[in-house]
Tab-separated table of C-alpha atoms in Angstrom:
chain	number	residue	atom	x	y	z
A	1	MET	CA	11.672	38.769	-47.073
A	2	GLN	CA	14.133	38.782	-44.191
A	3	ALA	CA	11.487	40.194	-41.923
A	4	ALA	CA	9.015	37.485	-42.998
A	5	LEU	CA	11.649	34.797	-42.446
A	6	TYR	CA	12.537	36.158	-38.987
A	7	LYS	CA	8.821	36.190	-38.121
A	8	CYS	CA	8.428	32.547	-39.168
A	9	THR	CA	11.603	31.559	-37.367
A	10	ALA	CA	10.398	33.255	-34.247
A	11	CYS	CA	7.068	31.433	-34.477
A	12	LEU	CA	8.929	28.141	-34.840
A	13	PHE	CA	11.145	28.975	-31.880
A	14	HIS	CA	8.153	29.552	-29.644
A	15	PHE	CA	6.316	26.527	-31.039
A	16	ILE	CA	9.010	23.925	-30.336
A	17	PRO	CA	9.229	24.523	-26.508
A	18	GLU	CA	5.392	24.439	-26.321
A	19	SER	CA	5.289	21.208	-28.267
A	20	ASN	CA	7.960	19.730	-26.016
A	21	ALA	CA	6.119	20.842	-22.922
A	22	LYS	CA	2.983	19.035	-24.083
A	23	LEU	CA	5.040	15.937	-24.849
A	24	VAL	CA	6.584	15.976	-21.343
A	25	THR	CA	3.142	16.450	-19.780
A	26	ARG	CA	1.731	13.526	-21.736
A	27	MET	CA	4.666	11.385	-20.628
A	28	LYS	CA	3.650	11.817	-16.990
A	29	ALA	CA	0.663	10.144	-15.375
A	30	PRO	CA	-2.442	12.260	-14.766
A	31	ASP	CA	-2.390	14.485	-11.731
A	32	GLU	CA	-3.577	13.225	-8.351
A	33	HIS	CA	-6.990	14.939	-8.525
A	34	THR	CA	-7.705	13.244	-11.844
A	35	ILE	CA	-6.526	9.833	-10.551
A	36	LYS	CA	-8.612	10.064	-7.377
A	37	HIS	CA	-11.673	11.150	-9.367
A	38	TRP	CA	-11.327	8.161	-11.674
A	39	LEU	CA	-10.429	5.750	-8.841
A	40	THR	CA	-13.115	6.545	-6.276
A	41	PRO	CA	-16.093	4.791	-7.903
A	42	ARG	CA	-13.939	1.809	-8.725
A	43	ILE	CA	-12.261	1.163	-5.371
A	44	ALA	CA	-13.569	-1.677	-3.147
A	45	LYS	CA	-16.444	-0.624	-0.878
A	46	HIS	CA	-17.082	-4.141	0.551
A	47	ASP	CA	-13.518	-4.354	1.985
A	48	THR	CA	-12.796	-1.663	4.603
A	49	ALA	CA	-9.226	-2.914	4.936
A	50	HIS	CA	-8.626	-1.963	1.266
A	51	ASP	CA	-10.938	1.002	0.773
A	52	LEU	CA	-10.218	4.557	-0.334
A	53	GLN	CA	-9.004	5.554	3.193
A	54	HIS	CA	-6.431	2.747	3.015
A	55	VAL	CA	-5.240	4.021	-0.373
A	56	MET	CA	-4.969	7.576	0.857
A	57	ARG	CA	-2.888	6.503	3.868
A	58	VAL	CA	-0.554	4.523	1.608
A	59	VAL	CA	-0.239	7.527	-0.709
A	60	GLU	CA	0.812	9.801	2.151
A	61	ARG	CA	3.297	7.278	3.596
A	62	ALA	CA	4.748	6.734	0.113
A	63	ARG	CA	5.101	10.433	-0.293
A	64	ASP	CA	6.866	10.820	3.051
A	65	ILE	CA	9.211	7.931	2.403
A	66	GLY	CA	9.735	8.873	-1.202
A	67	GLN	CA	10.787	12.395	-0.301
A	68	ALA	CA	13.156	11.105	2.360
A	69	GLU	CA	14.695	8.502	0.099
A	70	GLY	CA	14.915	10.599	-3.114
A	71	ALA	CA	12.409	8.547	-5.184
A	72	ASP	CA	10.718	9.669	-8.416
A	73	LEU	CA	7.311	10.868	-7.157
A	74	ASN	CA	5.997	11.009	-10.684
A	75	ILE	CA	6.167	7.197	-10.625
A	76	LEU	CA	5.606	6.453	-6.979
A	77	ILE	CA	2.515	8.535	-6.243
A	78	PRO	CA	0.354	7.348	-9.166
A	79	ALA	CA	1.354	3.779	-8.296
A	80	ALA	CA	0.267	4.305	-4.703
A	81	TRP	CA	-3.094	5.705	-5.754
A	82	LEU	CA	-3.722	2.760	-8.133
A	83	HIS	CA	-2.138	-0.114	-6.186
A	84	ASP	CA	-5.385	-1.694	-4.955
A	85	LEU	CA	-7.662	-1.318	-7.973
A	86	ILE	CA	-8.546	-5.002	-7.696
A	87	ALA	CA	-9.188	-6.216	-4.143
A	88	LEU	CA	-9.887	-9.913	-3.725
A	89	PRO	CA	-10.794	-11.566	-0.386
A	90	LYS	CA	-7.847	-12.754	1.683
A	91	ASN	CA	-9.250	-16.321	1.620
A	92	SER	CA	-9.777	-16.317	-2.125
A	93	ALA	CA	-7.804	-18.834	-4.208
A	94	GLU	CA	-7.104	-15.994	-6.609
A	95	ARG	CA	-5.809	-13.580	-3.945
A	96	SER	CA	-2.218	-13.678	-5.240
A	97	GLN	CA	-3.460	-12.325	-8.611
A	98	ALA	CA	-4.899	-9.121	-7.195
A	99	ALA	CA	-1.702	-6.995	-7.614
A	100	SER	CA	-1.039	-8.160	-11.172
A	101	ARG	CA	-4.665	-7.546	-12.161
A	102	SER	CA	-4.483	-4.041	-10.551
A	103	ALA	CA	-1.281	-3.351	-12.533
A	104	GLU	CA	-2.980	-4.406	-15.773
A	105	GLN	CA	-6.068	-2.318	-15.216
A	106	ALA	CA	-4.007	0.721	-14.145
A	107	ALA	CA	-1.781	0.370	-17.190
A	108	ALA	CA	-4.764	0.287	-19.566
A	109	TRP	CA	-6.202	3.468	-18.049
A	110	LEU	CA	-2.892	5.319	-17.956
A	111	LEU	CA	-2.222	4.522	-21.562
A	112	SER	CA	-5.737	5.777	-22.465
A	113	GLN	CA	-4.771	9.074	-20.854
A	114	GLY	CA	-1.716	9.503	-23.026
A	115	THR	CA	0.869	8.489	-20.466
A	116	HIS	CA	4.181	7.410	-21.995
A	117	ARG	CA	4.723	3.632	-22.223
A	118	ALA	CA	7.925	3.736	-20.124
A	119	THR	CA	6.135	5.618	-17.390
A	120	VAL	CA	3.242	3.213	-17.459
A	121	ASP	CA	5.644	0.259	-17.242
A	122	ALA	CA	7.421	1.740	-14.243
A	123	ILE	CA	4.131	2.439	-12.434
A	124	SER	CA	2.757	-1.037	-13.306
A	125	HIS	CA	5.849	-2.724	-11.906
A	126	CYS	CA	5.414	-0.891	-8.564
A	127	ILE	CA	1.793	-2.011	-8.407
A	128	ALA	CA	2.527	-5.651	-9.362
A	129	ALA	CA	5.348	-5.905	-6.853
A	130	HIS	CA	3.676	-4.282	-3.850
A	131	SER	CA	1.693	-7.311	-2.710
A	132	PHE	CA	2.985	-9.712	0.002
A	133	SER	CA	1.115	-12.615	-1.673
A	134	GLY	CA	2.028	-11.758	-5.243
A	135	GLU	CA	5.684	-12.726	-4.803
A	136	VAL	CA	6.911	-10.292	-7.457
A	137	GLN	CA	10.370	-8.957	-6.632
A	138	ALA	CA	10.561	-5.159	-6.416
A	139	ARG	CA	13.323	-4.047	-8.716
A	140	THR	CA	13.130	-0.241	-8.450
A	141	LYS	CA	13.363	2.217	-5.635
A	142	GLU	CA	9.785	3.274	-6.207
A	143	ALA	CA	8.528	-0.290	-6.080
A	144	LYS	CA	10.372	-0.942	-2.861
A	145	ILE	CA	8.969	2.210	-1.263
A	146	LEU	CA	5.428	1.313	-2.283
A	147	GLN	CA	5.875	-2.091	-0.664
A	148	ASP	CA	7.091	-0.327	2.490
A	149	ALA	CA	4.189	2.129	2.526
A	150	ASP	CA	1.598	-0.549	2.000
A	151	ARG	CA	3.074	-2.801	4.717
A	152	LEU	CA	3.236	0.023	7.140
A	153	ASP	CA	-0.558	0.172	6.946
A	154	ALA	CA	-0.601	-3.335	8.309
A	155	LEU	CA	1.153	-2.243	11.496
A	156	GLY	CA	0.299	-0.085	14.502
A	157	ALA	CA	-3.218	0.828	15.562
A	158	ILE	CA	-4.550	0.947	12.056
A	159	GLY	CA	-2.947	-2.388	11.303
A	160	ILE	CA	-4.636	-3.986	14.289
A	161	ALA	CA	-8.029	-2.611	13.177
A	162	ARG	CA	-7.479	-3.835	9.588
A	163	CYS	CA	-6.360	-7.227	10.771
A	164	PHE	CA	-9.437	-7.923	12.925
A	165	VAL	CA	-11.760	-6.526	10.219
A	166	THR	CA	-10.175	-8.845	7.691
A	167	GLY	CA	-10.337	-11.900	9.982
A	168	ALA	CA	-14.020	-11.249	10.713
A	169	SER	CA	-14.733	-11.015	6.928
A	170	PHE	CA	-14.001	-14.708	6.536
A	171	GLY	CA	-15.212	-15.903	9.914
A	172	ALA	CA	-12.028	-16.169	11.889
A	173	ALA	CA	-12.238	-16.037	15.719
A	174	PHE	CA	-10.343	-13.311	17.467
A	175	TYR	CA	-8.094	-15.851	19.183
A	176	HIS	CA	-7.719	-19.555	20.103
A	177	PRO	CA	-10.103	-20.076	23.055
A	178	GLU	CA	-7.709	-22.279	25.079
A	179	MET	CA	-4.316	-20.929	23.983
A	180	PRO	CA	-4.597	-17.359	22.676
A	181	ILE	CA	-0.882	-17.144	22.104
A	182	THR	CA	1.699	-19.778	21.293
A	183	ASP	CA	5.342	-20.082	20.339
A	184	GLY	CA	4.297	-22.305	17.440
A	185	ASN	CA	5.295	-25.469	19.317
A	186	SER	CA	2.446	-25.918	21.842
A	187	ARG	CA	0.051	-25.587	18.908
A	188	SER	CA	0.463	-24.618	15.276
A	189	PHE	CA	-0.371	-21.097	14.161
A	190	ASN	CA	-3.552	-20.926	12.168
A	191	ASP	CA	-4.399	-17.374	11.084
A	192	LYS	CA	-7.267	-18.618	8.888
A	193	HIS	CA	-9.111	-19.586	12.084
A	194	TYR	CA	-7.599	-17.199	14.669
A	195	THR	CA	-6.899	-13.588	13.833
A	196	LEU	CA	-4.365	-13.015	16.668
A	197	ASP	CA	-2.166	-15.738	15.074
A	198	HIS	CA	-1.732	-13.453	12.064
A	199	PHE	CA	0.362	-11.116	14.233
A	200	TYR	CA	2.899	-13.939	14.412
A	201	THR	CA	2.612	-15.475	10.976
A	202	LYS	CA	3.067	-12.162	9.179
A	203	LEU	CA	2.697	-8.785	10.906
A	204	TYR	CA	5.501	-9.065	13.459
A	205	LYS	CA	7.887	-10.016	10.614
A	206	LEU	CA	7.174	-6.924	8.545
A	207	PRO	CA	9.680	-4.493	10.175
A	208	GLU	CA	12.671	-6.628	9.222
A	209	ARG	CA	11.355	-6.864	5.644
A	210	MET	CA	11.214	-3.098	5.076
A	211	HIS	CA	13.505	-1.872	2.285
A	212	THR	CA	14.153	1.635	3.524
A	213	GLN	CA	15.555	2.950	6.773
A	214	THR	CA	12.761	5.515	6.923
A	215	ALA	CA	10.039	2.829	6.828
A	216	ARG	CA	11.932	0.496	9.176
A	217	GLU	CA	12.025	3.161	11.885
A	218	ILE	CA	8.282	3.773	11.535
A	219	ALA	CA	7.633	0.068	11.472
A	220	LEU	CA	9.483	-0.595	14.747
A	221	GLN	CA	7.495	2.134	16.508
A	222	ARG	CA	4.262	0.567	15.329
A	223	LEU	CA	5.448	-2.904	16.219
A	224	SER	CA	6.066	-1.743	19.841
A	225	PHE	CA	2.473	-0.528	20.059
A	226	MET	CA	1.157	-3.837	18.743
A	227	LYS	CA	3.032	-5.817	21.351
A	228	LYS	CA	1.655	-3.625	24.103
A	229	PHE	CA	-1.833	-4.157	22.682
A	230	GLU	CA	-1.287	-7.910	22.660
A	231	GLN	CA	-0.153	-7.868	26.287
A	232	GLN	CA	-3.257	-5.854	27.242
A	233	LEU	CA	-5.485	-8.198	25.245
A	234	ILE	CA	-4.061	-11.346	26.808
A	235	GLY	CA	-4.418	-9.779	30.285
A	236	GLU	CA	-8.094	-8.940	29.643
A	237	ILE	CA	-8.733	-12.485	28.355
A	238	ALA	CA	-7.217	-13.899	31.544
A	239	GLY	CA	-9.039	-11.343	33.691
A	240	LYS	CA	-5.828	-10.125	35.220
A	241	ASN	CA	-5.948	-6.941	37.333
A	242	ASP	CA	-9.648	-6.378	36.510
A	243	MET	CA	-10.581	-6.194	40.195
A	244	GLN	CA	-7.744	-3.980	41.236
A	245	HIS	CA	-8.513	-0.323	41.867
A	246	PRO	CA	-6.077	2.600	41.881
A	247	ALA	CA	-5.064	3.832	45.290
């Protein structure tokens, strides 16, 4: 009898940790491979500024910043993968709803995968708060880092490329034909018509809006490159130094 009781107790002892392990696993979001496999056919293919490559860059920057800042990567990384599930055109009247719609769709899928409600809520908040146009305040460290990672992709060489691709998508000219740059007084900024104006209306302001020191340092480096690009662009528009040859 005692032997039988010991055997049953031993079975129970081994069963409880296994059960708890499964519960903990279910509380977390699916692994990155699973998320990417589910995401790939659903991500925007018509918008190269918000395609899978953009998502992958944001994931890696979020990982770098999250590790440096001590964030919960079990929340941050799934949120980074799923942050642009719904991509609406920049000139759409519904553009400000893209992040909240992405959060809703991500939450529905995560719950269907057995992810714990509290984990889903934390991931959904990150997604809903990441957007510049959504105007949702980031309340958690992970949400702030996702904002930073996404905004970093709007700066530097890749930011320039994305900016001009986006402007072209709704018919904006590269720059104002008579006054490519302005201080905002000589003429009003209009980034709906002139893509270069977007550098001033939004992109140059991003470094000061970064939440983390890690992201701020990266942003300032990328900002420096963008200003050099702008100087080169303005020089080429004006034809300066084109006829000079090296000695």
